[in-house]
mmCIF file of C-alpha atoms in Angstrom:
data_model
loop_
_atom_site.group_PDB
_atom_site.id
_atom_site.type_symbol
_atom_site.label_atom_id
_atom_site.label_comp_id
_atom_site.label_asym_id
_atom_site.label_seq_id
_atom_site.Cartn_x
_atom_site.Cartn_y
_atom_site.Cartn_z
ATOM 1 C CA MET A 186 56.995 112.723 -61.720
ATOM 2 C CA LYS A 187 53.431 114.006 -61.925
ATOM 3 C CA GLU A 188 52.589 117.023 -59.791
ATOM 4 C CA VAL A 189 49.685 116.697 -57.369
ATOM 5 C CA VAL A 190 48.403 119.681 -55.418
ATOM 6 C CA VAL A 191 46.299 118.992 -52.315
ATOM 7 C CA ALA A 192 44.039 121.949 -51.495
ATOM 8 C CA LEU A 193 43.815 122.388 -47.715
ATOM 9 C CA CYS A 194 41.350 124.315 -45.597
ATOM 10 C CA ASP A 195 40.688 124.524 -41.859
ATOM 11 C CA GLY A 196 38.646 121.531 -40.782
ATOM 12 C CA VAL A 197 40.064 119.304 -43.509
ATOM 13 C CA VAL A 198 39.481 115.597 -42.849
ATOM 14 C CA LEU A 199 42.872 114.166 -41.921
ATOM 15 C CA LEU A 200 42.322 110.734 -43.474
ATOM 16 C CA ASP A 201 41.073 112.342 -46.696
ATOM 17 C CA VAL A 202 44.569 113.797 -47.004
ATOM 18 C CA ALA A 203 46.722 111.062 -45.454
ATOM 19 C CA GLY A 204 45.176 108.079 -47.268
ATOM 20 C CA PRO A 205 45.645 109.323 -50.846
ATOM 21 C CA MET A 206 49.019 110.871 -50.019
ATOM 22 C CA GLN A 207 50.273 107.553 -48.628
ATOM 23 C CA VAL A 208 49.250 105.790 -51.842
ATOM 24 C CA LEU A 209 50.727 108.401 -54.170
ATOM 25 C CA HIS A 210 53.926 108.796 -52.164
ATOM 26 C CA GLY A 211 54.297 105.038 -51.926
ATOM 27 C CA SER A 212 54.186 104.682 -55.711
ATOM 28 C CA GLY A 213 57.200 106.970 -56.132
ATOM 29 C CA GLY A 214 55.612 108.573 -59.194
ATOM 30 C CA TYR A 215 54.356 111.889 -57.850
ATOM 31 C CA ARG A 216 55.528 115.214 -56.499
ATOM 32 C CA ILE A 217 52.949 116.185 -53.893
ATOM 33 C CA ARG A 218 52.493 119.714 -52.614
ATOM 34 C CA ARG A 219 50.010 120.859 -49.985
ATOM 35 C CA ALA A 220 48.540 124.322 -50.496
ATOM 36 C CA SER A 221 46.336 126.324 -48.146
ATOM 37 C CA ILE A 222 44.601 129.598 -48.832
ATOM 38 C CA ASP A 223 47.335 131.620 -47.100
ATOM 39 C CA GLY A 224 50.231 129.137 -47.075
ATOM 40 C CA ARG A 225 49.923 128.589 -43.331
ATOM 41 C CA PRO A 226 49.209 125.284 -41.527
ATOM 42 C CA VAL A 227 45.573 124.240 -41.184
ATOM 43 C CA ARG A 228 43.874 122.466 -38.314
ATOM 44 C CA THR A 229 42.347 119.137 -39.320
ATOM 45 C CA ASP A 230 39.018 117.729 -38.205
ATOM 46 C CA VAL A 231 40.769 115.812 -35.397
ATOM 47 C CA GLY A 232 42.710 118.835 -34.198
ATOM 48 C CA VAL A 233 46.084 117.940 -35.721
ATOM 49 C CA LEU A 234 47.968 120.792 -37.391
ATOM 50 C CA LEU A 235 48.855 120.021 -40.996
ATOM 51 C CA GLY A 236 51.559 122.032 -42.715
ATOM 52 C CA ALA A 237 51.271 123.628 -46.145
ATOM 53 C CA ASP A 238 54.038 124.054 -48.709
ATOM 54 C CA LEU A 239 52.636 127.198 -50.288
ATOM 55 C CA ALA A 240 49.547 129.363 -50.735
ATOM 56 C CA LEU A 241 46.993 128.396 -53.335
ATOM 57 C CA ASP A 242 47.384 131.690 -55.198
ATOM 58 C CA GLU A 243 51.137 131.042 -55.549
ATOM 59 C CA LEU A 244 50.496 128.163 -57.936
ATOM 60 C CA GLU A 245 51.304 129.161 -61.483
ATOM 61 C CA GLY A 246 50.792 127.451 -64.798
ATOM 62 C CA PRO A 247 49.249 124.044 -65.409
ATOM 63 C CA ILE A 248 49.438 121.161 -62.945
ATOM 64 C CA ASP A 249 48.689 117.496 -63.390
ATOM 65 C CA THR A 250 46.202 116.788 -60.585
ATOM 66 C CA LEU A 251 44.257 118.913 -58.125
ATOM 67 C CA LEU A 252 43.060 116.894 -55.124
ATOM 68 C CA VAL A 253 40.376 118.410 -52.891
ATOM 69 C CA PRO A 254 39.752 116.541 -49.601
ATOM 70 C CA GLY A 255 36.649 116.931 -47.494
ATOM 71 C CA CYS A 256 36.074 119.542 -44.812
ATOM 72 C CA ALA A 257 34.381 118.829 -41.492
ATOM 73 C CA PRO A 258 33.599 121.493 -38.872
ATOM 74 C CA PRO A 259 33.847 122.270 -35.935
ATOM 75 C CA TYR A 260 37.569 122.942 -36.266
ATOM 76 C CA GLY A 261 36.938 125.416 -39.054
ATOM 77 C CA ASP A 262 34.130 127.103 -40.902
ATOM 78 C CA ARG A 263 33.292 125.829 -44.353
ATOM 79 C CA PRO A 264 35.666 127.395 -46.877
ATOM 80 C CA GLY A 265 34.402 130.660 -48.288
ATOM 81 C CA GLU A 266 34.175 132.233 -51.711
ATOM 82 C CA ALA A 267 37.911 132.931 -51.889
ATOM 83 C CA PHE A 268 38.712 129.233 -51.518
ATOM 84 C CA SER A 269 36.088 128.277 -54.132
ATOM 85 C CA ASN A 270 37.464 130.807 -56.596
ATOM 86 C CA LEU A 271 40.993 129.457 -56.197
ATOM 87 C CA VAL A 272 39.819 125.858 -56.590
ATOM 88 C CA ARG A 273 37.934 126.861 -59.749
ATOM 89 C CA ASP A 274 40.981 128.633 -61.173
ATOM 90 C CA ILE A 275 43.474 125.879 -60.368
ATOM 91 C CA GLY A 276 41.050 123.156 -61.439
ATOM 92 C CA GLY A 277 40.673 124.840 -64.789
ATOM 93 C CA ARG A 278 44.441 124.570 -65.294
ATOM 94 C CA ALA A 279 44.727 120.983 -64.078
ATOM 95 C CA ARG A 280 44.747 117.924 -66.314
ATOM 96 C CA ARG A 281 42.651 116.130 -63.727
ATOM 97 C CA VAL A 282 40.575 117.145 -60.705
ATOM 98 C CA VAL A 283 39.696 114.707 -57.923
ATOM 99 C CA SER A 284 37.880 114.973 -54.622
ATOM 100 C CA VAL A 285 37.619 112.783 -51.540
ATOM 101 C CA CYS A 286 34.520 112.504 -49.366
ATOM 102 C CA THR A 287 32.775 115.875 -48.930
ATOM 103 C CA GLY A 288 35.407 117.462 -51.128
ATOM 104 C CA ALA A 289 32.767 116.891 -53.820
ATOM 105 C CA LEU A 290 30.747 119.693 -52.224
ATOM 106 C CA LEU A 291 33.744 121.986 -52.554
ATOM 107 C CA LEU A 292 34.140 121.056 -56.219
ATOM 108 C CA ALA A 293 30.435 121.674 -56.745
ATOM 109 C CA GLU A 294 30.679 125.072 -55.069
ATOM 110 C CA ALA A 295 33.480 125.895 -57.504
ATOM 111 C CA GLY A 296 31.290 124.873 -60.438
ATOM 112 C CA LEU A 297 33.572 121.999 -61.420
ATOM 113 C CA LEU A 298 30.851 119.333 -61.166
ATOM 114 C CA ASP A 299 28.160 121.049 -63.243
ATOM 115 C CA GLY A 300 26.686 118.559 -65.686
ATOM 116 C CA ARG A 301 28.821 115.719 -64.340
ATOM 117 C CA ARG A 302 28.216 112.503 -62.439
ATOM 118 C CA ALA A 303 29.694 112.448 -58.940
ATOM 119 C CA THR A 304 29.595 110.770 -55.564
ATOM 120 C CA THR A 305 30.379 111.798 -52.003
ATOM 121 C CA HIS A 306 30.053 110.482 -48.452
ATOM 122 C CA TRP A 307 26.622 108.894 -48.067
ATOM 123 C CA ALA A 308 25.718 111.326 -45.269
ATOM 124 C CA ALA A 309 26.330 114.316 -47.588
ATOM 125 C CA GLY A 310 24.457 112.988 -50.608
ATOM 126 C CA ALA A 311 21.188 114.744 -49.823
ATOM 127 C CA GLU A 312 22.961 118.074 -49.367
ATOM 128 C CA LEU A 313 24.806 117.682 -52.661
ATOM 129 C CA GLU A 314 21.577 116.889 -54.502
ATOM 130 C CA SER A 315 19.585 119.733 -52.963
ATOM 131 C CA ARG A 316 22.228 122.446 -53.265
ATOM 132 C CA PHE A 317 23.622 121.482 -56.641
ATOM 133 C CA PRO A 318 20.859 120.127 -58.902
ATOM 134 C CA ARG A 319 23.154 120.270 -61.944
ATOM 135 C CA VAL A 320 25.268 117.465 -60.436
ATOM 136 C CA ALA A 321 24.134 113.879 -61.164
ATOM 137 C CA LEU A 322 24.688 112.123 -57.830
ATOM 138 C CA GLU A 323 25.590 108.439 -57.775
ATOM 139 C CA PRO A 324 25.054 107.873 -54.045
ATOM 140 C CA ASP A 325 26.072 104.225 -53.882
ATOM 141 C CA ALA A 326 29.469 104.376 -55.588
ATOM 142 C CA ILE A 327 32.935 104.106 -54.063
ATOM 143 C CA PHE A 328 34.258 106.503 -56.687
ATOM 144 C CA VAL A 329 32.980 107.985 -59.937
ATOM 145 C CA ARG A 330 34.964 108.992 -62.993
ATOM 146 C CA ASP A 331 33.418 111.535 -65.375
ATOM 147 C CA GLY A 332 35.964 112.706 -67.904
ATOM 148 C CA PRO A 333 38.852 114.490 -66.176
ATOM 149 C CA VAL A 334 36.968 114.700 -62.874
ATOM 150 C CA MET A 335 36.891 111.936 -60.261
ATOM 151 C CA THR A 336 35.008 111.977 -56.963
ATOM 152 C CA SER A 337 35.090 109.414 -54.175
ATOM 153 C CA ALA A 338 32.917 108.395 -51.261
ATOM 154 C CA GLY A 339 33.790 108.856 -47.610
ATOM 155 C CA VAL A 340 37.266 108.789 -46.057
ATOM 156 C CA THR A 341 38.831 105.388 -46.879
ATOM 157 C CA ALA A 342 37.348 105.515 -50.392
ATOM 158 C CA GLY A 343 40.058 108.099 -51.070
ATOM 159 C CA ILE A 344 42.542 105.204 -50.962
ATOM 160 C CA ASP A 345 40.544 103.397 -53.657
ATOM 161 C CA LEU A 346 40.561 106.545 -55.755
ATOM 162 C CA ALA A 347 44.308 107.114 -55.309
ATOM 163 C CA LEU A 348 45.070 103.526 -56.335
ATOM 164 C CA ALA A 349 42.990 104.123 -59.471
ATOM 165 C CA LEU A 350 45.126 107.195 -60.213
ATOM 166 C CA VAL A 351 48.319 105.152 -59.842
ATOM 167 C CA GLU A 352 46.910 102.476 -62.128
ATOM 168 C CA ASP A 353 45.925 105.083 -64.735
ATOM 169 C CA ASP A 354 49.289 106.830 -64.617
ATOM 170 C CA HIS A 355 51.774 104.031 -63.975
ATOM 171 C CA GLY A 356 50.007 100.764 -64.723
ATOM 172 C CA PRO A 357 48.287 98.007 -62.734
ATOM 173 C CA ASP A 358 51.476 96.262 -61.589
ATOM 174 C CA LEU A 359 52.669 99.225 -59.535
ATOM 175 C CA ALA A 360 49.160 99.908 -58.217
ATOM 176 C CA ARG A 361 48.850 96.269 -57.153
ATOM 177 C CA THR A 362 52.202 96.387 -55.370
ATOM 178 C CA VAL A 363 51.246 99.531 -53.468
ATOM 179 C CA ALA A 364 47.903 97.967 -52.528
ATOM 180 C CA LYS A 365 49.621 94.864 -51.176
ATOM 181 C CA TYR A 366 51.984 96.878 -49.024
ATOM 182 C CA MET A 367 49.076 98.905 -47.684
ATOM 183 C CA VAL A 368 47.081 95.692 -47.110
ATOM 184 C CA VAL A 369 44.075 96.891 -49.099
ATOM 185 C CA PHE A 370 42.260 95.760 -52.221
ATOM 186 C CA LEU A 371 43.541 97.178 -55.493
ATOM 187 C CA GLN A 372 39.875 97.364 -56.451
ATOM 188 C CA ARG A 373 37.081 96.472 -54.077
ATOM 189 C CA PRO A 374 35.655 93.392 -55.783
ATOM 190 C CA GLY A 375 31.948 93.871 -55.345
ATOM 191 C CA GLY A 376 30.132 95.110 -52.280
ATOM 192 C CA GLN A 377 30.527 98.531 -53.889
ATOM 193 C CA SER A 378 27.699 99.954 -51.821
ATOM 194 C CA GLN A 379 28.860 102.516 -49.271
ATOM 195 C CA PHE A 380 26.326 101.424 -46.706
ATOM 196 C CA SER A 381 23.593 98.973 -45.776
ATOM 197 C CA VAL A 382 20.235 99.985 -47.171
ATOM 198 C CA ARG A 383 18.572 99.293 -43.805
ATOM 199 C CA GLY A 384 21.101 101.403 -41.941
ATOM 200 C CA ALA A 385 20.736 104.249 -44.416
ATOM 201 C CA VAL A 386 16.954 104.510 -44.189
ATOM 202 C CA PRO A 387 15.838 107.068 -41.613
ATOM 203 C CA ALA A 388 13.260 106.009 -39.039
ATOM 204 C CA THR A 389 9.843 106.408 -40.618
ATOM 205 C CA ARG A 390 6.993 107.985 -38.707
ATOM 206 C CA HIS A 391 4.413 105.936 -40.606
ATOM 207 C CA PRO A 392 3.557 102.943 -38.360
ATOM 208 C CA GLY A 393 2.288 100.743 -41.180
ATOM 209 C CA LEU A 394 5.365 101.328 -43.302
ATOM 210 C CA ARG A 395 7.621 100.715 -40.296
ATOM 211 C CA ARG A 396 5.992 97.318 -39.738
ATOM 212 C CA LEU A 397 6.337 96.505 -43.429
ATOM 213 C CA LEU A 398 10.062 97.336 -43.472
ATOM 214 C CA ASP A 399 10.589 95.084 -40.440
ATOM 215 C CA ALA A 400 8.677 92.294 -42.147
ATOM 216 C CA ILE A 401 10.742 92.559 -45.341
ATOM 217 C CA ALA A 402 13.971 92.358 -43.354
ATOM 218 C CA ALA A 403 12.700 89.433 -41.267
ATOM 219 C CA GLU A 404 11.548 87.366 -44.253
ATOM 220 C CA PRO A 405 13.204 88.520 -47.486
ATOM 221 C CA ALA A 406 11.824 85.513 -49.401
ATOM 222 C CA ALA A 407 8.175 86.196 -48.517
ATOM 223 C CA ASP A 408 5.656 87.630 -50.990
ATOM 224 C CA HIS A 409 6.732 91.237 -51.307
ATOM 225 C CA THR A 410 5.027 92.157 -54.539
ATOM 226 C CA LEU A 411 3.678 95.683 -54.689
ATOM 227 C CA ALA A 412 0.118 94.415 -54.334
ATOM 228 C CA ALA A 413 0.928 92.267 -51.311
ATOM 229 C CA MET A 414 2.829 95.051 -49.567
ATOM 230 C CA ALA A 415 0.096 97.607 -50.246
ATOM 231 C CA ALA A 416 -2.482 95.242 -48.764
ATOM 232 C CA GLN A 417 -0.320 94.765 -45.665
ATOM 233 C CA VAL A 418 -0.134 98.524 -45.087
ATOM 234 C CA ALA A 419 -3.794 98.990 -46.112
ATOM 235 C CA VAL A 420 -3.060 101.626 -48.745
ATOM 236 C CA SER A 421 -3.214 101.729 -52.523
ATOM 237 C CA GLU A 422 -0.222 100.614 -54.576
ATOM 238 C CA ARG A 423 0.235 104.177 -55.810
ATOM 239 C CA HIS A 424 0.181 105.583 -52.288
ATOM 240 C CA LEU A 425 2.630 102.935 -51.077
ATOM 241 C CA THR A 426 5.040 103.895 -53.868
ATOM 242 C CA ARG A 427 4.771 107.543 -52.797
ATOM 243 C CA LEU A 428 5.379 106.540 -49.166
ATOM 244 C CA PHE A 429 8.505 104.596 -50.097
ATOM 245 C CA ARG A 430 9.896 107.442 -52.191
ATOM 246 C CA ARG A 431 9.227 109.989 -49.449
ATOM 247 C CA GLU A 432 10.232 107.948 -46.387
ATOM 248 C CA VAL A 433 12.800 105.508 -47.783
ATOM 249 C CA GLY A 434 14.157 107.233 -50.875
ATOM 250 C CA LEU A 435 13.706 104.124 -53.044
ATOM 251 C CA THR A 436 10.886 102.462 -54.924
ATOM 252 C CA PRO A 437 9.299 99.471 -53.149
ATOM 253 C CA GLY A 438 10.764 97.029 -55.662
ATOM 254 C CA ARG A 439 14.243 98.513 -55.398
ATOM 255 C CA TYR A 440 14.137 98.379 -51.596
ATOM 256 C CA VAL A 441 13.054 94.731 -51.550
ATOM 257 C CA GLU A 442 15.759 93.873 -54.078
ATOM 258 C CA ARG A 443 18.440 95.514 -51.960
ATOM 259 C CA ILE A 444 17.260 93.749 -48.777
ATOM 260 C CA ARG A 445 17.357 90.409 -50.578
ATOM 261 C CA VAL A 446 20.826 91.086 -51.940
ATOM 262 C CA GLU A 447 22.102 92.015 -48.468
ATOM 263 C CA ALA A 448 20.602 88.821 -47.030
ATOM 264 C CA ALA A 449 22.343 86.832 -49.769
ATOM 265 C CA GLN A 450 25.627 88.632 -49.086
ATOM 266 C CA ALA A 451 25.455 87.628 -45.427
ATOM 267 C CA LEU A 452 24.865 83.970 -46.303
ATOM 268 C CA LEU A 453 27.654 83.961 -48.888
ATOM 269 C CA GLU A 454 30.021 85.367 -46.263
ATOM 270 C CA THR A 455 29.071 83.067 -43.394
ATOM 271 C CA THR A 456 27.856 79.743 -44.831
ATOM 272 C CA THR A 457 28.931 77.135 -47.352
ATOM 273 C CA ASP A 458 25.434 76.831 -48.814
ATOM 274 C CA GLY A 459 25.169 76.657 -52.586
ATOM 275 C CA VAL A 460 24.188 79.714 -54.609
ATOM 276 C CA ALA A 461 20.900 78.145 -55.739
ATOM 277 C CA SER A 462 19.916 77.429 -52.124
ATOM 278 C CA ILE A 463 20.802 80.951 -51.005
ATOM 279 C CA ALA A 464 18.847 82.436 -53.904
ATOM 280 C CA ARG A 465 15.711 80.579 -52.807
ATOM 281 C CA ARG A 466 16.157 81.463 -49.115
ATOM 282 C CA CYS A 467 16.556 85.154 -49.898
ATOM 283 C CA GLY A 468 13.730 85.492 -52.406
ATOM 284 C CA LEU A 469 16.004 85.894 -55.420
ATOM 285 C CA GLY A 470 14.542 82.852 -57.183
ATOM 286 C CA SER A 471 17.111 80.873 -59.145
ATOM 287 C CA ASP A 472 20.889 81.025 -59.158
ATOM 288 C CA GLU A 473 20.754 82.724 -62.566
ATOM 289 C CA THR A 474 18.352 85.392 -61.304
ATOM 290 C CA MET A 475 20.592 85.955 -58.290
ATOM 291 C CA ARG A 476 23.604 86.250 -60.581
ATOM 292 C CA ARG A 477 21.905 88.890 -62.738
ATOM 293 C CA THR A 478 20.755 90.806 -59.667
ATOM 294 C CA PHE A 479 24.252 90.776 -58.135
ATOM 295 C CA LEU A 480 25.732 92.047 -61.380
ATOM 296 C CA LYS A 481 23.223 94.905 -61.459
ATOM 297 C CA VAL A 482 23.480 95.898 -57.796
ATOM 298 C CA LEU A 483 27.058 94.970 -56.824
ATOM 299 C CA ARG A 484 28.761 94.685 -60.221
ATOM 300 C CA THR A 485 30.069 91.240 -59.371
ATOM 301 C CA THR A 486 28.793 87.665 -59.339
ATOM 302 C CA PRO A 487 27.787 85.708 -56.204
ATOM 303 C CA THR A 488 30.749 83.382 -56.666
ATOM 304 C CA ALA A 489 33.223 86.248 -57.009
ATOM 305 C CA TYR A 490 31.664 87.988 -54.022
ATOM 306 C CA ARG A 491 32.030 84.885 -51.862
ATOM 307 C CA ARG A 492 35.635 84.434 -52.964
ATOM 308 C CA SER A 493 36.445 88.003 -51.960
ATOM 309 C CA PHE A 494 34.486 88.357 -48.747
ATOM 310 C CA ARG A 495 34.090 84.868 -47.303
ATOM 311 C CA THR A 496 35.638 84.853 -43.843
ATOM 312 C CA SER A 497 37.581 81.849 -42.650
ATOM 313 C CA ARG A 498 38.138 83.097 -39.116
ATOM 314 C CA SER A 499 35.543 80.813 -37.578
ATOM 315 C CA HIS A 500 37.044 77.791 -39.367
ATOM 316 C CA ARG A 501 40.801 78.260 -39.400
ATOM 317 C CA GLY A 502 41.473 81.295 -37.238
ATOM 318 C CA VAL A 503 43.031 83.171 -40.145
ATOM 319 C CA VAL A 504 41.896 85.380 -43.010
ATOM 320 C CA ASP A 505 43.397 85.156 -46.487
ATOM 321 C CA THR A 506 45.815 87.916 -47.358
ATOM 322 C CA VAL A 507 44.201 90.900 -49.028
ATOM 323 C CA GLY A 508 45.412 91.320 -52.588
ATOM 324 C CA GLY A 509 46.495 87.719 -53.019
ATOM 325 C CA ALA A 510 46.049 84.222 -51.681
ATOM 326 C CA GLN A 511 47.959 83.033 -48.661
ATOM 327 C CA GLY A 512 51.326 81.750 -49.670
ATOM 328 C CA ASP A 513 51.787 84.351 -52.404
ATOM 329 C CA ALA A 514 55.331 85.614 -52.552
ATOM 330 C CA VAL A 515 55.784 89.085 -51.135
ATOM 331 C CA PRO A 516 56.489 91.379 -54.089
ATOM 332 C CA GLU A 517 59.831 93.056 -54.380
ATOM 333 C CA GLN A 518 59.567 96.515 -52.892
ATOM 334 C CA PRO A 519 59.770 99.103 -55.681
ATOM 335 C CA GLU A 520 62.159 101.987 -55.401
ATOM 336 C CA GLY A 521 60.573 104.852 -53.511
ATOM 337 C CA LEU A 522 57.914 102.737 -51.799
ATOM 338 C CA THR A 523 58.026 103.016 -48.038
ATOM 339 C CA LEU A 524 56.201 100.491 -45.889
ATOM 340 C CA THR A 525 54.879 101.938 -42.654
ATOM 341 C CA CYS A 526 52.968 100.174 -39.911
#
C-alpha cells in the first residue's frame, strides 16, 4: 500500500480531488490521507465541505506521493506562505510530487517546479509563465512527467494522471481495469490538445488580422503561405509574424497547421472519406504529410485517431465502449475496486 497525501486548502477544486482519489481508491493499492493546513475541513470551489484526516504539519517522515489539487476562489483566498512552506517541506520528503489543474501554480510557488517542464489548466498557462519564468510550460499537454514531478491539465486530466500513477506502480492490467470501470480511456489516444486553437485565441483588435483568421478557418486548404497572408493583411511578412505572436501566441505557420489539423480531425470523426482525400481538403497535402503532421501535433496517426474518436451515433445509435470494443467481456472486478454510478 503506497501512501498518498492530498494537500487541501480552502477553495480546492472538488473534481481535482475526487477524480484522482476515485482512481487510486479503486485500484486498491493506496492509502490516501487528506491533509489541510490546520486539520479542519475545507470548503471546495462548489461550496461542499471536504473533511481532512490531519494537519499538514503533523506529517512526519517520508511519504510516497504528495498530490496537490488546484485552488479556485471565491470560496477561499489563494493559499498563503504557510501552505507553500508546508508543500515544499513535504514535497522534499516525497518520492513523487503531482499536481492537478492549477495545483501546478501551488507547486511553482513552493519552488518545486523550478527548472522543470510542467503543464496546467489552459486558462492558467499565461499566469504560470509570467509569474514563474523558471518553469518550462507545455501548454498543450494533458499531463507532463519531469523526473519525480508530474503535473496535469485542468480537472478531468487529473484522472488521466492518476491512471498513469496506477500503471507506474501496479502495472497496465490493473490501470486498464480501473479505466474500464470508470468508463474512461486508460490513455487518451491522440487529441492530446487541451483546447481548440480557435477557441483559445483571444479576440484580436487588429481588423486585418481578424479577417485573415476567419479566412484561414473558412478555407484551410487555401494558399496560406506567409507571403500570401502578409499580402492579404497588407503588412510585411516580418510584421505579420509579430502580429501573430502578439495577438495569437503562435507563429503564422503554426497557427495554420493547427487549423488544418483541427479541420482534418472533424472530417475523420464525422465522415468515411479516405485519409488522402481529407489531407487534400484540409491543406495538408498528401496522406503521408498528414500522417507526419498528426504525429507531431497529436502524437497519433490519422487512422488511430479515427479509430478512437469516430462516432457511430448517427449511423447505429450507439457508441463503442470506451477502453475496448463492443462485445468485450467485462473484466473480473479486482479486490478492493468499487464501481459507483
